[in-house]
CSV table of C-alpha atoms in Angstrom, one decimal:
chain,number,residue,atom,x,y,z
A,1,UNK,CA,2.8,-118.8,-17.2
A,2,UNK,CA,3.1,-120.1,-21.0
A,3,UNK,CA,6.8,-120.5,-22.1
A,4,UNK,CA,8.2,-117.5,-24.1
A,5,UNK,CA,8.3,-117.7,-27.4
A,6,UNK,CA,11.7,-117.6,-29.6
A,7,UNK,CA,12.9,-114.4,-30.4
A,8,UNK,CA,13.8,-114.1,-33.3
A,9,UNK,CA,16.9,-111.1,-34.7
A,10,UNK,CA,15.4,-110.0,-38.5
A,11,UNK,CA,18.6,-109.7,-41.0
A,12,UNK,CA,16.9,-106.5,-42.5
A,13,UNK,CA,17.8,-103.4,-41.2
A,14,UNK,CA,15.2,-100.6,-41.4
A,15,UNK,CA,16.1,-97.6,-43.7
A,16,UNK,CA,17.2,-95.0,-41.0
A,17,UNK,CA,17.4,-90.8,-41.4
A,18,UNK,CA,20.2,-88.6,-40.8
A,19,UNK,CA,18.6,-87.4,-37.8
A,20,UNK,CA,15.3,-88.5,-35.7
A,21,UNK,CA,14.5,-84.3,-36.7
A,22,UNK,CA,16.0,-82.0,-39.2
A,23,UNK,CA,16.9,-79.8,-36.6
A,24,UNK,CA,18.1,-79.5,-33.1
A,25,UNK,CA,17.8,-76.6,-30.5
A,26,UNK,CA,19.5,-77.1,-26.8
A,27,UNK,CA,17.5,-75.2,-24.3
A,28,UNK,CA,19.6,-74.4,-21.1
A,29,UNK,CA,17.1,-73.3,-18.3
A,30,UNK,CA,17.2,-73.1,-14.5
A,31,UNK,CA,16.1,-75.8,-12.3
A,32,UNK,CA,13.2,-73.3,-10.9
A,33,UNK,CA,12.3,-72.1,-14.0
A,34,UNK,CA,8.3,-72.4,-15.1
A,35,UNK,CA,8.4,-70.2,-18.2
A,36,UNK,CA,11.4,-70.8,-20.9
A,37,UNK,CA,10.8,-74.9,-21.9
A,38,UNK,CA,7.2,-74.0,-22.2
A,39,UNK,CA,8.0,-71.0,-24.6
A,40,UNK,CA,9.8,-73.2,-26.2
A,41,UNK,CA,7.4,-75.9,-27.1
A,42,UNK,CA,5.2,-73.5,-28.2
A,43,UNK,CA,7.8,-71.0,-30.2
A,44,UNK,CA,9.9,-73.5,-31.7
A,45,UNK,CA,9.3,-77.1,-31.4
A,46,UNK,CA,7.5,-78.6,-34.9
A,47,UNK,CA,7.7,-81.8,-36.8
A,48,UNK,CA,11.0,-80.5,-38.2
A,49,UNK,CA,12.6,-78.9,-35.2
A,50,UNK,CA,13.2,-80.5,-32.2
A,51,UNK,CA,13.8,-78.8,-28.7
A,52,UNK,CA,16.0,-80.5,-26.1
A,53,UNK,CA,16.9,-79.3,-22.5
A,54,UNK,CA,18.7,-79.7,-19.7
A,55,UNK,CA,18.7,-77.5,-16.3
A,56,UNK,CA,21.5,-76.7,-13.8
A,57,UNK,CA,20.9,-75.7,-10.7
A,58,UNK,CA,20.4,-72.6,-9.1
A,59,UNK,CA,19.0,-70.8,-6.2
A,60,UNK,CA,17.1,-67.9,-4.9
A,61,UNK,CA,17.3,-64.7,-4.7
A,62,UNK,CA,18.2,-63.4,-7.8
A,63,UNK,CA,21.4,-61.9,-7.1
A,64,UNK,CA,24.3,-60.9,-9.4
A,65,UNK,CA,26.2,-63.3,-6.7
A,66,UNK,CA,23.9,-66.1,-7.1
A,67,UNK,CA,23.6,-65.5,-11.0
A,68,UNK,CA,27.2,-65.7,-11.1
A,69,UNK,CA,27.3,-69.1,-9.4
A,70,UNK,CA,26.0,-71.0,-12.2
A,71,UNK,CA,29.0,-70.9,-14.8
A,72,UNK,CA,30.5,-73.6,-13.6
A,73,UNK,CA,27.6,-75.4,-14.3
A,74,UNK,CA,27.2,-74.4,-17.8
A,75,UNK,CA,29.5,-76.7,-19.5
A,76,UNK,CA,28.4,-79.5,-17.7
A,77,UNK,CA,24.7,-78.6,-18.8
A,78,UNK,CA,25.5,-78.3,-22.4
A,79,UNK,CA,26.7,-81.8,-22.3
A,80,UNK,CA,23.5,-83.6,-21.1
A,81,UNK,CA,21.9,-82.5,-24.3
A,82,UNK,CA,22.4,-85.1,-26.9
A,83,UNK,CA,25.8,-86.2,-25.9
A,84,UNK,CA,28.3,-86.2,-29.1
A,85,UNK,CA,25.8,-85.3,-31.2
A,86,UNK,CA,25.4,-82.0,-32.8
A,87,UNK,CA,23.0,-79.3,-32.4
A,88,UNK,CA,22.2,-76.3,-34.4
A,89,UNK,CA,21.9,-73.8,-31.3
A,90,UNK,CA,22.2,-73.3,-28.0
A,91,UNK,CA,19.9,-71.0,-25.6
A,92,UNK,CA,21.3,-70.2,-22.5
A,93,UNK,CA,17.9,-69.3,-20.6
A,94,UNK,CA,18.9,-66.7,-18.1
A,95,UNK,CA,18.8,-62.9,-19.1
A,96,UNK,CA,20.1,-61.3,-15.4
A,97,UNK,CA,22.5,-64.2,-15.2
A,98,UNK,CA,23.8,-63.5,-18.8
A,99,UNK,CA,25.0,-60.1,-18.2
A,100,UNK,CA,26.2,-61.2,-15.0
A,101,UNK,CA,28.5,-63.6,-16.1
A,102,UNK,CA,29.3,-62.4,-20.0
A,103,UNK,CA,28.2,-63.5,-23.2
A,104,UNK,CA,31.7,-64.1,-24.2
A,105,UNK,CA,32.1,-66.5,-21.2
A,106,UNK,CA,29.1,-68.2,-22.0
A,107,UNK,CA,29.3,-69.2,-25.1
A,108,UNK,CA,33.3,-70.6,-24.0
A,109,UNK,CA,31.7,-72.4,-21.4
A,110,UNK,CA,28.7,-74.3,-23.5
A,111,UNK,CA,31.5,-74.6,-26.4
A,112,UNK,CA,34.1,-76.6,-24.0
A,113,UNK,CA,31.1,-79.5,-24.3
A,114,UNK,CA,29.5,-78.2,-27.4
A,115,UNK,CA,32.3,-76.6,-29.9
A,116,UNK,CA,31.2,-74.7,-32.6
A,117,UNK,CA,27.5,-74.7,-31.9
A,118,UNK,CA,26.0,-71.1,-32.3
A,119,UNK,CA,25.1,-70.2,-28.6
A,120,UNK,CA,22.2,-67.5,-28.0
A,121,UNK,CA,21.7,-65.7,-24.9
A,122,UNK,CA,18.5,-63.7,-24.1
A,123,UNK,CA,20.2,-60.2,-24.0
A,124,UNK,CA,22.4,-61.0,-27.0
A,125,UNK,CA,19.1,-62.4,-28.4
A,126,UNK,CA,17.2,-59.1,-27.1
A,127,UNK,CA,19.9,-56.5,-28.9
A,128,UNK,CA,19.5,-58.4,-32.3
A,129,UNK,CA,15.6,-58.2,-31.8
A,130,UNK,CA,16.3,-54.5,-31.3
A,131,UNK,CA,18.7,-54.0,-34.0
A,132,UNK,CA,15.9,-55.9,-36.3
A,133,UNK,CA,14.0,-52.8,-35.7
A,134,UNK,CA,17.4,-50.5,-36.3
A,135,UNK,CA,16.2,-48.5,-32.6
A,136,UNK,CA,18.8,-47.1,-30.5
A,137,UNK,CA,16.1,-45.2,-28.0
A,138,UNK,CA,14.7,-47.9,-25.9
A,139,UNK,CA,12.8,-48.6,-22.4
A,140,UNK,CA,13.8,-51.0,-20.1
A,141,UNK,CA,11.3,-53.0,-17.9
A,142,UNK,CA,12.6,-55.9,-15.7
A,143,UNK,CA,11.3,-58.2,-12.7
A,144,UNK,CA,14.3,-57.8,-10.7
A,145,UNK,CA,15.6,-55.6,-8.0
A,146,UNK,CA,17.4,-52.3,-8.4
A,147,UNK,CA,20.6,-54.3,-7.8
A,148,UNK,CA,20.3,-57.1,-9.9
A,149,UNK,CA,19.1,-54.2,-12.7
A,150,UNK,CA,22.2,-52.3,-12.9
A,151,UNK,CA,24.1,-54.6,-15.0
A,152,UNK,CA,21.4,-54.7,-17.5
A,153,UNK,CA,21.5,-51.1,-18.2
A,154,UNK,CA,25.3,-51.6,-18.6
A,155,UNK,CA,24.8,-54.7,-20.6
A,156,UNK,CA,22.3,-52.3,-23.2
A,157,UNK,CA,24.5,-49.1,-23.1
A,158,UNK,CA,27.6,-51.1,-23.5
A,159,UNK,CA,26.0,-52.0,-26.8
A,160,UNK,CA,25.3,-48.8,-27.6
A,161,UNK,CA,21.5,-48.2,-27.2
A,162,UNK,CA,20.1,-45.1,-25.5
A,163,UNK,CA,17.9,-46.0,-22.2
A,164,UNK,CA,15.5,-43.4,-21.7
A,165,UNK,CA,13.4,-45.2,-18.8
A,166,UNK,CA,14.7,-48.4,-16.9
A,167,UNK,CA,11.9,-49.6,-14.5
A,168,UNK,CA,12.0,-52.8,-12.2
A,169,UNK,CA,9.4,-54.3,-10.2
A,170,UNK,CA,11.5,-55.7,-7.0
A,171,UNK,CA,11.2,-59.0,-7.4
A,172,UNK,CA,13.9,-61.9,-5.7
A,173,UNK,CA,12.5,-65.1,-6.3
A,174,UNK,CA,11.8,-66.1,-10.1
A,175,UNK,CA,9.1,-68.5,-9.5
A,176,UNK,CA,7.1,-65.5,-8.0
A,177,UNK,CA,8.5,-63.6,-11.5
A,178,UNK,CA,6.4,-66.3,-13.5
A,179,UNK,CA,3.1,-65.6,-11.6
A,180,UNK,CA,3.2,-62.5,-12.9
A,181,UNK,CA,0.1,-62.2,-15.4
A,182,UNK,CA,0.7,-61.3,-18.9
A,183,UNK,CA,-2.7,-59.1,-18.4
A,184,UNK,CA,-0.4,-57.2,-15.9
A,185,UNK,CA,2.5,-56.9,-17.4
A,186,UNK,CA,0.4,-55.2,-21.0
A,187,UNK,CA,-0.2,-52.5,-18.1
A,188,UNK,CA,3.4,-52.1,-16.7
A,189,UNK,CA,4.6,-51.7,-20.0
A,190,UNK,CA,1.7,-48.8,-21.0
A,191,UNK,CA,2.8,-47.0,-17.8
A,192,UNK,CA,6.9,-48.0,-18.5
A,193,UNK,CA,7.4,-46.7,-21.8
A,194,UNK,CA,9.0,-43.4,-22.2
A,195,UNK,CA,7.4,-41.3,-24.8
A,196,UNK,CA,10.9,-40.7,-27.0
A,197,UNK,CA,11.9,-44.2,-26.7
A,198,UNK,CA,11.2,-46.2,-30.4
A,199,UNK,CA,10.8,-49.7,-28.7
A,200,UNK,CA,10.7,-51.6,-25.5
A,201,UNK,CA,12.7,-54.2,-24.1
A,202,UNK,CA,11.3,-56.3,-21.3
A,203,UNK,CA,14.0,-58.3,-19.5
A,204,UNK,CA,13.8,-62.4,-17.7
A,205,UNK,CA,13.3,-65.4,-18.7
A,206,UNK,CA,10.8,-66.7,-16.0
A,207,UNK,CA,8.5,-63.9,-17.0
A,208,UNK,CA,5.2,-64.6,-19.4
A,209,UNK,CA,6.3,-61.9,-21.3
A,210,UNK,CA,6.1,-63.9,-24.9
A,211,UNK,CA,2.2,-64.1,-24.1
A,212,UNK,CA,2.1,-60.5,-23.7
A,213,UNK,CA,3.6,-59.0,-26.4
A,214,UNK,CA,0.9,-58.4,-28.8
A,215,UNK,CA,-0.9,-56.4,-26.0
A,216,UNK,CA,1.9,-54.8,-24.8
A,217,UNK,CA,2.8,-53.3,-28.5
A,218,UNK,CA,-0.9,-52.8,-28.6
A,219,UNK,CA,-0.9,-50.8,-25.9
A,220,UNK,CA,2.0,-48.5,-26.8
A,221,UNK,CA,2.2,-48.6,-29.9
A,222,UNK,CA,6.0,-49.6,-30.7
A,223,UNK,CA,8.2,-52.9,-31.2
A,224,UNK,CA,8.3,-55.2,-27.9
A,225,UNK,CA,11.1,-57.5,-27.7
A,226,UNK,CA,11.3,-59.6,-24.6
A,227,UNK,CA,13.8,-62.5,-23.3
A,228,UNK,CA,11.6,-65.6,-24.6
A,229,UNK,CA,10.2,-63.8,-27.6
A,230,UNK,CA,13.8,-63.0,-29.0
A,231,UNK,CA,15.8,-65.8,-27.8
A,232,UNK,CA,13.2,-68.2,-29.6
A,233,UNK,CA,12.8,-66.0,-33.1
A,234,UNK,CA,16.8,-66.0,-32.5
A,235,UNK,CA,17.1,-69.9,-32.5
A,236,UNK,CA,14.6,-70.7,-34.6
A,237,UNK,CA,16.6,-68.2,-37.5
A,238,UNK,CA,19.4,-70.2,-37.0
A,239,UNK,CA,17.8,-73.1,-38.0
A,240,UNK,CA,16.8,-71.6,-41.0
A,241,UNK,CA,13.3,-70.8,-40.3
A,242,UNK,CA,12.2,-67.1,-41.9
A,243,UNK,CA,8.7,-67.7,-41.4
A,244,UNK,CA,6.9,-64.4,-40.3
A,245,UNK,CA,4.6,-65.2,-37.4
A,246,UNK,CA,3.0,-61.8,-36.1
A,247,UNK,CA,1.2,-63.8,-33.5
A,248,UNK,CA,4.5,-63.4,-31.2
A,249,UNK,CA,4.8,-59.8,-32.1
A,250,UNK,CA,6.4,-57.3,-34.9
A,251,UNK,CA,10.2,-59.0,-34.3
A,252,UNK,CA,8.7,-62.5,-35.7
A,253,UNK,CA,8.0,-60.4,-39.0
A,254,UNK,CA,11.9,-59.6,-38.8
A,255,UNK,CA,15.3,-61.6,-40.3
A,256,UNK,CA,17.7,-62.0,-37.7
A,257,UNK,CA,20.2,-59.3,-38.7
A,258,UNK,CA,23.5,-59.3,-40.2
């Protein structure tokens, strides 16, 4: 082997920006989850907005007990992303787990590593979509069981809204949830939708339900807002961004609400 050459420390230091990108969105997501980084990617991540994630760990089924049995894990997550630096939102990826466990308890746990960071949760996300669209009548389609259901219909009348169908599909494992074709779930939400509700919410975030929306709204003929969909448009308003993009549905033409 030739000897090494002399390395050699330059005096000049290269002109640096405030940031590597303008922006910067934490994604929290499940360690089995297929769907939410790659929404991500796709929905938010540009030049000028970078998306950064971290997962905790979890377990199936989906039950509100094993939901519940990732808070502790939640300020711990937050902190992997970017340590002491800041961000300009937070997504908690986990819709069932969410209303499980409290919005209010989420965003305490993500602002013990995180404080002051605006922290967006797919239902919360979901209710602004829907408030976008100023709807109160709404249907409900989910992946879960009728169990893991029930405190999503509590989480949406809690908030006020009017839930004229709720339909589940009976699923326990979420990677199973994520196989689920967005040609399929067009159909579920053409046989879901309850002719006096104004808009449709479809509920998790393992589900390819951001690919579906423009067939779904297609099909009937009112707003969709699902988990990804909402919690991206969500994220991407708090960084500033007001672009309309009807390519991820009617809510992308929307301002996030006041």
């Amino acid at each position: 082997m030739k000897p090494l050459p002399d390395i050699r420390l330059e005096t000049a230091r290269p002109t640096l920006d405030p940031r590597p990108l303008q922006k910067c969105v934490g994604l929290i997501a499940l360690a089995t989850d297929h769907t939410s980084e790659v929404d991500f990617r796709r929905m938010v991540a540009s030049e000028r907005i970078g998306v950064y994630v971290a997962r905790i760990p979890y377990a199936n089924p989906t039950t509100p007990e094993n939901l519940r049995k990732m808070q502790p894990s939640l300020s711990a997550g937050a902190a992997l992303i970017l340590p002491d630096e800041p961000l300009d939102a937070v997504c908690y990826s986990c819709t069932s787990a969410s209303v499980v466990i409290g919005d209010a308890e989420i965003e305490a746990a993500i602002h013990a590593a995180k404080p002051g960071v605006p922290v967006v949760t797919p239902p919360m996300a979901g209710m602004r979509g829907l408030n976008a669209f100023g709807v109160k009548r709404i249907s409900i389609l989910t992946p879960y069981t009728v169990e893991t259901s029930r405190p999503m219909a509590a989480y949406f009348a809690s908030h006020g809204f009017d839930i004229q169908s709720f339909s589940c599909l009976g699923f326990e494992d979420d990677r199973e949830m994520a196989r689920i074709t967005p040609a399929s779930l067009v159909e579920m939400a053409r046989k879901v939708m309850h002719p006096q509700a104004d808009a449709l919410f479809v509920s998790c975030t393992a589900l390819r339900g951001a690919l579906a929306v423009p067939g779904m709204e297609e099909a009937i003929g009112r707003p969709v807002v699902t988990s990804n969909q909402a919690s991206a448009w969500n994220c991407l308003r708090l960084c500033g961004d007001d672009t309309p993009r009807p390519e991820f549905g009617r809510l992308w033409t929307k301002p996030l609400p006041q």
